[in-house]
Short mmCIF file of C-alpha atoms and ligand atoms in Angstrom, two decimals:
data_model
loop_
_atom_site.label_atom_id
_atom_site.label_comp_id
_atom_site.label_asym_id
_atom_site.label_seq_id
_atom_site.Cartn_x
_atom_site.Cartn_y
_atom_site.Cartn_z
CA MET A 1 105.03 42.04 59.35
CA LYS A 2 108.27 43.38 60.87
CA LYS A 3 108.06 45.69 63.84
CA SER A 4 109.57 49.12 63.00
CA LEU A 5 110.09 50.07 66.66
CA LEU A 6 113.62 50.53 67.99
CA PRO A 7 114.87 47.88 70.37
CA PHE A 8 114.69 49.24 73.91
CA HIS A 9 118.53 49.48 74.45
CA LEU A 10 118.89 51.50 71.23
CA PHE A 11 116.01 53.74 72.20
CA THR A 12 117.53 54.55 75.63
CA PHE A 13 120.89 54.98 73.91
CA SER A 14 119.53 57.62 71.58
CA ILE A 15 117.71 59.52 74.35
CA PHE A 16 120.97 59.53 76.29
CA HIS A 17 122.83 60.94 73.28
CA LEU A 18 120.19 63.48 72.54
CA PHE A 19 120.50 64.81 76.10
CA THR A 20 124.31 64.61 76.30
CA PHE A 21 125.19 65.99 72.93
CA LEU A 22 122.35 68.40 72.19
CA ILE A 23 120.17 69.45 75.17
CA LEU A 24 122.93 69.73 77.78
CA PRO A 25 125.36 71.71 75.61
CA LEU A 26 122.46 73.98 74.56
CA PHE A 27 121.53 74.53 78.17
CA ILE A 28 125.18 75.28 79.13
CA PHE A 29 125.53 77.62 76.17
CA CYS A 30 122.37 79.57 77.12
CA ALA A 31 123.42 79.83 80.78
CA ALA A 32 126.90 81.03 79.81
CA ALA A 33 125.44 83.54 77.36
CA GLN A 34 123.20 84.94 80.09
CA ALA A 35 126.07 85.12 82.63
CA GLN A 36 128.14 86.91 80.02
CA GLU A 37 125.65 89.73 79.83
CA ALA A 38 126.92 91.07 83.17
CA ASN A 39 130.60 91.77 83.66
CA TYR A 40 132.06 90.70 87.00
CA ASP A 41 135.69 91.11 86.09
CA GLU A 42 137.32 94.28 87.51
CA ASN A 43 139.84 94.16 84.64
CA LYS A 44 137.03 94.60 82.12
CA VAL A 45 135.35 97.57 83.75
CA GLY A 46 137.06 99.86 81.27
CA VAL A 47 138.25 103.40 81.51
CA TYR A 48 135.69 106.12 82.24
CA THR A 49 135.69 109.81 83.06
CA LEU A 50 133.11 111.06 85.52
CA PRO A 51 131.42 114.41 85.13
CA ASP A 52 132.83 116.77 87.76
CA ALA A 53 130.23 117.53 90.44
CA MET A 54 132.23 120.65 91.32
CA THR A 55 132.26 122.29 87.89
CA THR A 56 129.20 124.25 86.69
CA LEU A 57 127.71 123.80 83.24
CA SER A 58 129.37 127.07 82.30
CA GLY A 59 132.72 125.65 83.32
CA GLN A 60 133.23 127.41 86.64
CA LYS A 61 134.89 125.62 89.50
CA VAL A 62 132.71 125.49 92.63
CA ALA A 63 134.74 126.71 95.57
CA LYS A 64 132.11 127.97 97.97
CA LYS A 65 129.04 126.40 99.42
CA LYS A 66 126.87 129.31 98.32
CA GLN A 67 127.83 128.67 94.70
CA TRP A 68 127.06 125.00 95.23
CA GLU A 69 123.64 125.71 96.65
CA LYS A 70 122.64 128.46 94.26
CA VAL A 71 124.13 127.25 91.00
CA ARG A 72 125.60 123.80 90.84
CA ARG A 73 123.16 121.84 93.01
CA PRO A 74 120.06 123.06 91.09
CA GLU A 75 121.89 122.25 87.80
CA ILE A 76 122.54 118.72 88.89
CA LEU A 77 119.04 118.22 90.27
CA LYS A 78 117.65 119.22 86.90
CA LEU A 79 119.95 116.91 85.04
CA PHE A 80 118.53 114.01 87.04
CA GLN A 81 114.98 115.21 86.48
CA ASP A 82 115.43 115.64 82.76
CA ASN A 83 117.46 112.51 82.04
CA GLU A 84 116.87 109.75 84.59
CA TYR A 85 114.11 109.89 87.20
CA GLY A 86 111.86 112.58 85.72
CA VAL A 87 109.52 114.96 87.53
CA MET A 88 106.17 114.44 89.23
CA PRO A 89 103.29 115.82 87.13
CA ASP A 90 102.49 119.33 88.20
CA ALA A 91 99.03 119.19 89.79
CA LYS A 92 97.70 119.59 93.29
CA VAL A 93 96.07 116.59 95.00
CA LYS A 94 93.98 116.86 98.14
CA THR A 95 95.29 114.95 101.14
CA SER A 96 93.56 113.80 104.28
CA TYR A 97 94.62 111.69 107.26
CA ARG A 98 92.61 109.15 109.20
CA VAL A 99 93.91 107.14 112.15
CA VAL A 100 92.57 103.63 111.48
CA GLU A 101 94.03 101.90 114.51
CA GLU A 102 96.10 102.90 117.51
CA SER A 103 97.50 101.15 120.58
CA GLU A 104 99.59 102.43 123.48
CA ASP A 105 100.57 98.88 124.23
CA ALA A 106 102.51 97.61 121.29
CA MET A 107 105.78 95.56 121.59
CA ASN A 108 105.00 94.57 125.20
CA GLY A 109 104.18 98.11 126.18
CA LYS A 110 107.40 99.69 124.79
CA ALA A 111 105.84 101.28 121.78
CA ILE A 112 102.88 103.14 120.42
CA ARG A 113 101.45 101.59 117.21
CA ARG A 114 99.46 103.82 114.90
CA GLN A 115 98.04 102.87 111.52
CA VAL A 116 97.09 105.83 109.43
CA GLU A 117 95.34 106.04 106.11
CA ILE A 118 96.50 108.88 103.86
CA ALA A 119 93.86 109.57 101.23
CA PHE A 120 94.65 111.49 98.07
CA SER A 121 92.11 112.87 95.66
CA GLY A 122 92.29 114.71 92.37
CA ASN A 123 90.69 114.55 88.94
CA GLY A 124 87.64 112.84 90.37
CA GLN A 125 89.70 109.87 91.63
CA GLU A 126 90.89 108.72 95.00
CA ARG A 127 93.83 106.63 96.16
CA LYS A 128 94.84 105.52 99.64
CA MET A 129 98.06 104.59 101.31
CA LEU A 130 98.28 102.84 104.65
CA VAL A 131 101.09 103.82 106.95
CA LEU A 132 102.25 101.65 109.85
CA LEU A 133 103.98 103.70 112.51
CA TYR A 134 105.73 102.52 115.70
CA MET A 135 106.93 105.15 118.13
CA PRO A 136 108.91 104.60 121.32
CA LYS A 137 106.95 105.40 124.42
CA GLY A 138 108.10 108.20 126.66
CA VAL A 139 110.36 109.91 124.12
CA LYS A 140 109.34 113.53 123.73
CA LYS A 141 111.01 114.21 120.37
CA CYS A 142 111.95 111.11 118.53
CA PRO A 143 113.94 110.75 115.30
CA VAL A 144 112.02 108.74 112.67
CA PHE A 145 112.88 106.33 109.87
CA VAL A 146 110.67 106.45 106.79
CA SER A 147 111.08 103.26 104.81
CA PRO A 148 108.74 101.83 102.19
CA ASN A 149 108.28 98.04 102.20
CA PHE A 150 108.11 95.58 99.30
CA GLN A 151 105.40 93.14 100.36
CA GLY A 152 102.84 94.92 102.51
CA ASN A 153 102.72 96.24 106.07
CA ALA A 154 101.62 92.98 107.66
CA THR A 155 104.64 91.14 106.19
CA THR A 156 107.07 93.31 108.19
CA THR A 157 106.08 92.07 111.64
CA ASP A 158 104.31 89.26 113.50
CA ASP A 159 102.23 91.84 115.37
CA PRO A 160 98.69 90.48 114.71
CA ALA A 161 97.14 93.95 114.93
CA VAL A 162 98.85 95.16 111.81
CA ILE A 163 96.44 95.61 108.96
CA GLU A 164 97.25 94.00 105.62
CA SER A 165 98.07 96.44 102.85
CA GLN A 166 95.46 96.56 100.08
CA TYR A 167 97.65 95.12 97.26
CA SER A 168 99.75 92.70 99.36
CA THR A 169 99.81 89.12 98.07
CA PHE A 170 102.12 87.84 100.78
CA GLY A 171 101.38 86.18 104.04
CA ARG A 172 101.67 87.81 107.45
CA ALA A 173 105.16 88.11 108.84
CA HIS A 174 106.62 87.00 105.52
CA GLN A 175 109.57 89.42 105.61
CA THR A 176 110.16 90.23 109.26
CA SER A 177 113.89 89.60 108.98
CA ARG A 178 114.26 92.91 107.11
CA TRP A 179 112.64 94.95 109.87
CA SER A 180 114.50 95.35 113.16
CA PHE A 181 111.52 97.08 114.80
CA GLU A 182 112.52 96.25 118.39
CA ARG A 183 116.04 97.49 117.94
CA ILE A 184 114.67 100.73 116.41
CA ILE A 185 112.24 101.27 119.30
CA ASP A 186 114.81 100.33 121.94
CA SER A 187 117.10 102.97 120.44
CA GLY A 188 114.47 105.63 120.88
CA TYR A 189 113.64 105.91 117.14
CA ALA A 190 110.26 105.79 115.47
CA ILE A 191 109.62 103.92 112.20
CA ALA A 192 107.03 104.47 109.54
CA THR A 193 106.53 102.06 106.68
CA PHE A 194 104.05 101.59 103.78
CA HIS A 195 103.63 99.15 100.90
CA TYR A 196 105.12 100.78 97.82
CA PHE A 197 102.36 99.33 95.63
CA ASP A 198 99.93 101.75 97.33
CA ILE A 199 101.56 104.52 95.33
CA TYR A 200 102.68 102.83 92.11
CA PHE A 201 102.37 99.18 91.11
CA ASP A 202 105.77 97.74 90.43
CA LYS A 203 104.68 96.53 87.04
CA ASP A 204 104.42 97.81 83.51
CA ASP A 205 101.01 98.67 82.05
CA LYS A 206 99.49 99.48 85.48
CA LEU A 207 99.72 103.21 85.16
CA ALA A 208 95.96 103.70 85.44
CA GLU A 209 95.98 101.99 88.83
CA THR A 210 98.78 104.11 90.32
CA ILE A 211 98.44 107.61 91.73
CA TYR A 212 99.03 109.13 88.26
CA PRO A 213 95.33 109.49 87.31
CA LEU A 214 95.05 111.90 90.26
CA PHE A 215 97.35 114.12 88.24
CA GLY A 216 95.42 113.60 85.00
CA ILE A 217 97.71 110.93 83.57
CA ASN A 218 96.00 107.72 82.66
CA SER A 219 98.11 106.20 79.95
CA LYS A 220 101.70 105.94 78.80
CA ALA A 221 100.93 108.08 75.76
CA GLN A 222 100.51 111.05 78.10
CA LEU A 223 104.01 110.72 79.52
CA GLN A 224 106.52 113.36 78.43
CA GLU A 225 110.19 112.50 77.97
CA ASN A 226 110.90 113.75 81.48
CA THR A 227 107.75 112.62 83.36
CA GLY A 228 108.77 110.62 86.34
CA LYS A 229 107.43 107.09 86.74
CA ALA A 230 107.69 104.53 89.57
CA ILE A 231 110.82 105.74 91.36
CA THR A 232 109.71 109.36 91.34
CA ALA A 233 106.22 108.33 92.48
CA TRP A 234 107.56 106.20 95.37
CA ALA A 235 109.78 109.10 96.44
CA TRP A 236 106.70 111.32 96.32
CA GLY A 237 104.91 108.81 98.60
CA CYS A 238 107.79 108.92 101.12
CA SER A 239 107.52 112.71 101.25
CA ARG A 240 103.76 112.49 101.87
CA VAL A 241 104.43 110.19 104.83
CA LEU A 242 106.86 112.78 106.14
CA ASP A 243 104.18 115.50 105.75
CA TYR A 244 101.99 113.45 108.05
CA LEU A 245 104.77 112.67 110.56
CA PHE A 246 105.58 116.38 110.83
CA THR A 247 102.05 117.01 112.09
CA LEU A 248 102.94 114.96 115.20
CA LYS A 249 104.30 116.73 118.26
CA ASN A 250 106.61 113.92 119.32
CA ILE A 251 108.39 113.55 115.99
CA ASP A 252 111.67 115.48 115.72
CA LYS A 253 111.60 117.45 112.51
CA LYS A 254 115.35 117.77 112.55
CA ARG A 255 115.97 114.04 112.59
CA ALA A 256 113.95 112.42 109.84
CA ILE A 257 115.75 109.61 108.01
CA ILE A 258 114.80 107.89 104.75
CA LEU A 259 115.94 104.34 104.16
CA GLY A 260 115.33 102.10 101.20
CA HIS A 261 116.61 98.79 99.95
CA SER A 262 117.46 98.01 96.36
CA ARG A 263 114.92 99.66 94.00
CA LEU A 264 113.66 101.42 97.08
CA GLY A 265 117.25 102.38 97.84
CA LYS A 266 117.30 104.15 94.51
CA THR A 267 114.05 105.75 95.62
CA ALA A 268 115.51 106.80 98.99
CA LEU A 269 118.43 108.54 97.34
CA TRP A 270 116.16 110.35 94.88
CA CYS A 271 113.73 111.31 97.63
CA GLY A 272 116.59 112.55 99.82
CA ALA A 273 117.84 114.67 96.92
CA LEU A 274 114.39 116.21 96.37
CA ASP A 275 113.16 116.54 99.91
CA GLN A 276 115.70 118.33 102.12
CA ARG A 277 113.60 117.77 105.20
CA PHE A 278 115.30 114.38 105.44
CA ALA A 279 118.33 114.87 107.63
CA MET A 280 119.80 111.47 106.72
CA VAL A 281 119.50 109.29 103.60
CA ILE A 282 120.28 105.58 103.54
CA SER A 283 120.84 103.54 100.42
CA ASN A 284 120.86 99.82 101.21
CA ASN A 285 122.20 97.79 98.23
CA SER A 286 120.69 100.26 95.73
CA GLY A 287 123.02 99.33 92.87
CA CYS A 288 122.57 100.45 89.28
CA SER A 289 120.83 103.81 88.94
CA GLY A 290 121.07 104.11 92.72
CA ALA A 291 124.39 104.59 94.42
CA ALA A 292 126.55 102.70 91.90
CA LEU A 293 128.38 104.63 89.16
CA SER A 294 126.68 104.12 85.82
CA ARG A 295 129.90 104.44 83.83
CA ARG A 296 131.43 101.42 85.46
CA ASN A 297 130.67 98.35 83.43
CA TYR A 298 130.16 95.94 86.32
CA GLY A 299 127.03 94.03 87.28
CA GLU A 300 123.76 95.56 86.19
CA THR A 301 124.06 98.30 83.55
CA VAL A 302 121.86 101.17 82.37
CA PRO A 303 120.70 99.47 79.18
CA ARG A 304 119.93 96.33 81.15
CA ILE A 305 117.90 98.10 83.84
CA ASN A 306 116.04 100.14 81.21
CA THR A 307 115.13 96.97 79.38
CA SER A 308 113.98 95.04 82.41
CA PHE A 309 112.29 97.88 84.27
CA PRO A 310 111.17 100.55 81.82
CA TRP A 311 108.51 101.79 84.19
CA TRP A 312 111.01 102.93 86.84
CA PHE A 313 112.67 105.84 85.05
CA CYS A 314 111.55 108.63 82.68
CA ASN A 315 111.46 107.86 78.98
CA LYS A 316 114.53 109.99 78.24
CA TYR A 317 116.74 107.56 80.24
CA GLN A 318 116.28 104.95 77.49
CA SER A 319 118.12 107.20 75.08
CA TYR A 320 121.42 106.53 76.89
CA ASN A 321 121.23 102.74 76.42
CA GLN A 322 123.64 102.79 73.48
CA ASP A 323 126.16 105.12 75.04
CA VAL A 324 126.15 105.45 78.85
CA SER A 325 129.14 107.82 78.77
CA SER A 326 126.93 110.41 77.08
CA LEU A 327 124.85 110.79 80.24
CA PRO A 328 125.41 114.40 81.39
CA MET A 329 125.68 113.20 85.00
CA ASP A 330 126.54 110.12 87.02
CA GLN A 331 125.33 108.68 90.27
CA HIS A 332 127.97 110.28 92.55
CA GLU A 333 126.21 113.55 91.72
CA LEU A 334 122.95 112.16 92.98
CA ILE A 335 124.63 111.42 96.29
CA ALA A 336 126.24 114.87 96.26
CA LEU A 337 122.74 116.38 96.19
CA ILE A 338 122.31 115.16 99.76
CA ALA A 339 125.28 117.22 101.05
CA PRO A 340 125.79 118.44 103.70
CA ARG A 341 123.19 116.14 105.25
CA LEU A 342 124.08 112.63 106.42
CA VAL A 343 124.32 109.94 103.78
CA TYR A 344 124.96 106.25 104.27
CA VAL A 345 125.60 103.77 101.47
CA ALA A 346 125.75 100.04 102.29
CA SER A 347 126.68 97.13 100.08
CA ALA A 348 126.78 93.36 100.47
CA GLN A 349 129.71 91.20 99.50
CA GLU A 350 127.77 88.72 97.40
CA ASP A 351 125.57 91.38 95.80
CA ARG A 352 127.82 91.75 92.75
CA TRP A 353 124.83 92.66 90.56
CA ALA A 354 124.68 95.99 92.58
CA ASP A 355 128.43 96.61 92.09
CA PRO A 356 129.61 97.22 95.66
CA ARG A 357 132.84 98.88 94.58
CA GLY A 358 130.91 101.18 92.24
CA GLU A 359 128.70 102.16 95.18
CA PHE A 360 131.72 102.97 97.29
CA LEU A 361 133.52 104.93 94.57
CA SER A 362 130.42 106.93 93.90
CA LEU A 363 130.09 107.92 97.58
CA GLN A 364 133.81 108.66 97.73
CA GLU A 365 133.53 111.02 94.80
CA ALA A 366 130.38 112.65 96.22
CA SER A 367 132.09 113.22 99.56
CA LYS A 368 134.29 115.91 97.93
CA VAL A 369 131.29 118.23 98.00
CA TYR A 370 131.14 117.82 101.75
CA ALA A 371 134.50 119.57 101.98
CA LEU A 372 132.70 122.79 100.97
CA TYR A 373 131.02 122.54 104.38
CA GLY A 374 134.28 121.89 106.16
CA LEU A 375 133.39 118.19 106.58
CA GLU A 376 135.71 115.25 106.34
CA THR A 377 135.67 113.35 103.00
CA PHE A 378 136.69 109.87 101.82
CA GLU A 379 139.79 111.28 100.15
CA GLY A 380 142.61 108.78 100.25
CA CYS A 381 140.45 105.98 101.64
CA SER A 382 140.62 102.65 99.94
CA PHE A 383 137.73 100.21 99.59
CA PRO A 384 137.11 98.94 103.10
CA SER A 385 137.25 95.32 104.09
CA VAL A 386 134.09 93.36 104.62
CA GLY A 387 132.55 94.10 108.01
CA GLU A 388 134.51 97.35 108.44
CA HIS A 389 132.67 100.65 109.03
CA LEU A 390 134.11 103.55 107.05
CA TRP A 391 132.58 106.67 108.46
CA ARG A 392 133.98 110.08 107.65
CA GLY A 393 132.22 113.37 108.48
CA ASN A 394 128.61 113.03 107.33
CA CYS A 395 129.23 110.07 105.03
CA GLY A 396 129.03 106.45 106.05
CA TYR A 397 129.80 103.23 104.18
CA HIS A 398 130.00 99.54 104.91
CA ILE A 399 130.10 96.29 103.02
CA ARG A 400 128.87 93.32 105.01
CA THR A 401 129.02 89.59 104.33
CA GLY A 402 126.11 87.93 102.57
CA VAL A 403 123.64 88.62 99.83
CA HIS A 404 121.32 91.34 98.59
CA ASP A 405 119.13 92.02 101.67
CA VAL A 406 118.56 94.25 104.68
CA THR A 407 119.83 92.68 107.83
CA ASP A 408 119.92 93.49 111.49
CA TYR A 409 123.63 94.31 111.04
CA ASP A 410 122.67 97.01 108.54
CA TRP A 411 120.05 98.48 110.90
CA GLN A 412 122.49 98.43 113.80
CA SER A 413 125.03 100.31 111.72
CA TYR A 414 122.58 102.93 110.57
CA ILE A 415 121.29 103.53 114.07
CA GLU A 416 124.79 103.84 115.54
CA PHE A 417 125.82 106.26 112.77
CA ALA A 418 122.67 108.34 113.22
CA LYS A 419 123.10 108.43 117.00
CA GLU A 420 126.67 109.62 116.68
CA ARG A 421 125.94 112.26 114.08
CA LEU A 422 122.33 113.40 114.79
CA GLY A 423 122.59 113.16 118.54
CA GLU A 424 120.97 110.83 121.03
C1 GCU B 501 116.65 93.74 90.33
C2 GCU B 501 117.10 94.98 89.62
C3 GCU B 501 117.88 95.90 90.60
C4 GCU B 501 117.07 96.17 91.81
C5 GCU B 501 116.63 94.88 92.44
C6 GCU B 501 115.65 95.06 93.60
O1 GCU B 501 117.67 92.93 90.70
O2 GCU B 501 117.88 94.60 88.55
O3 GCU B 501 118.21 97.12 89.94
O4 GCU B 501 117.80 96.98 92.71
O5 GCU B 501 115.93 94.09 91.47
O6 GCU B 501 114.97 96.04 93.76
O7 GCU B 501 115.59 94.09 94.40
#
């Protein structure tokens, strides 16, 4: 009987052809299709018209700060609440503080370390967040950074006394490069951080495990069109940390700063818009639905972010996926809500997904509102070169080399800017 098997050289030949002519081209085609989803060509950004931050819904030009504060600012805030980030459910939760650990001898004696549990209760449920706080020793009134972390408190430092956050799945000291704690302390600033999962899991279908059940919301079906989700909840968490910090004598209530990176940069901007106790707001590489203009078709887009992260924004935001230009506001107006307080937007050269130019243009447009307060704006400034600091009045911008990240260079810039503008 004849063997029906292919001779070995024919067999290898056909495998080779299968790979070269079918699998490889298919792979290249898929990769190209994926890359095509995001536009990185400035020539293809398209023409867009931004809503005017300085014109009220009834068509009046805003010329005075009183008109801005009484009419236009509340209008814009509501537009963001109704169409993008949503509102926190309206219910009271009980809050209590418990110092879990404290040392006067942190960072070789330079700092006080305090770990505080903030417990929330409501609707028969309880949730806890763990705050890690470092304060410089011997400073009577220190400015403070509030900045949520991605991976858990113990990942931010190699300090062995730091307690692991309840939902952290990362090892100790896993992300220390993002936290310039020594520089912060040496500059006379305090820093408070918490794991953002303590407030709202960064996942879909986890609503019941977030803080929302405290407000009587246990399932997605209970969410209104304008109920906030993760970003609004994280912003709420940052404000609760500030409530605690303001109970401390040595924290300067006039110099609280919120800083967030990426999705937490979006959170920082939104929190800074809502909570005017923050004297300075820092958006580090916040990108789409953060600092970057939504109407610019570059990098991540609104339909894309709504598809990948539907649990970040209110349900209504989805309705703009087909036509982003129908959004009644754009992200420069989010930044404008921070006026006249300090705002700093930072980009990274290789972080094209976050659209660095779109982040800058947005801040530039927002800076016009600062003129109502007699402050300098970015009028006439062109996009700065990499490594240059563009600081005007109460607005700061830089684009550094490198990728999507928070680096010591970023921290150094924020601290210098804050020292110059908020005082030593
Ligand atoms: C993704 C997302 C961004 C977000 C980033 C992050 O890349 O598309 O919008 O800013 O994650 O949070 O790291």
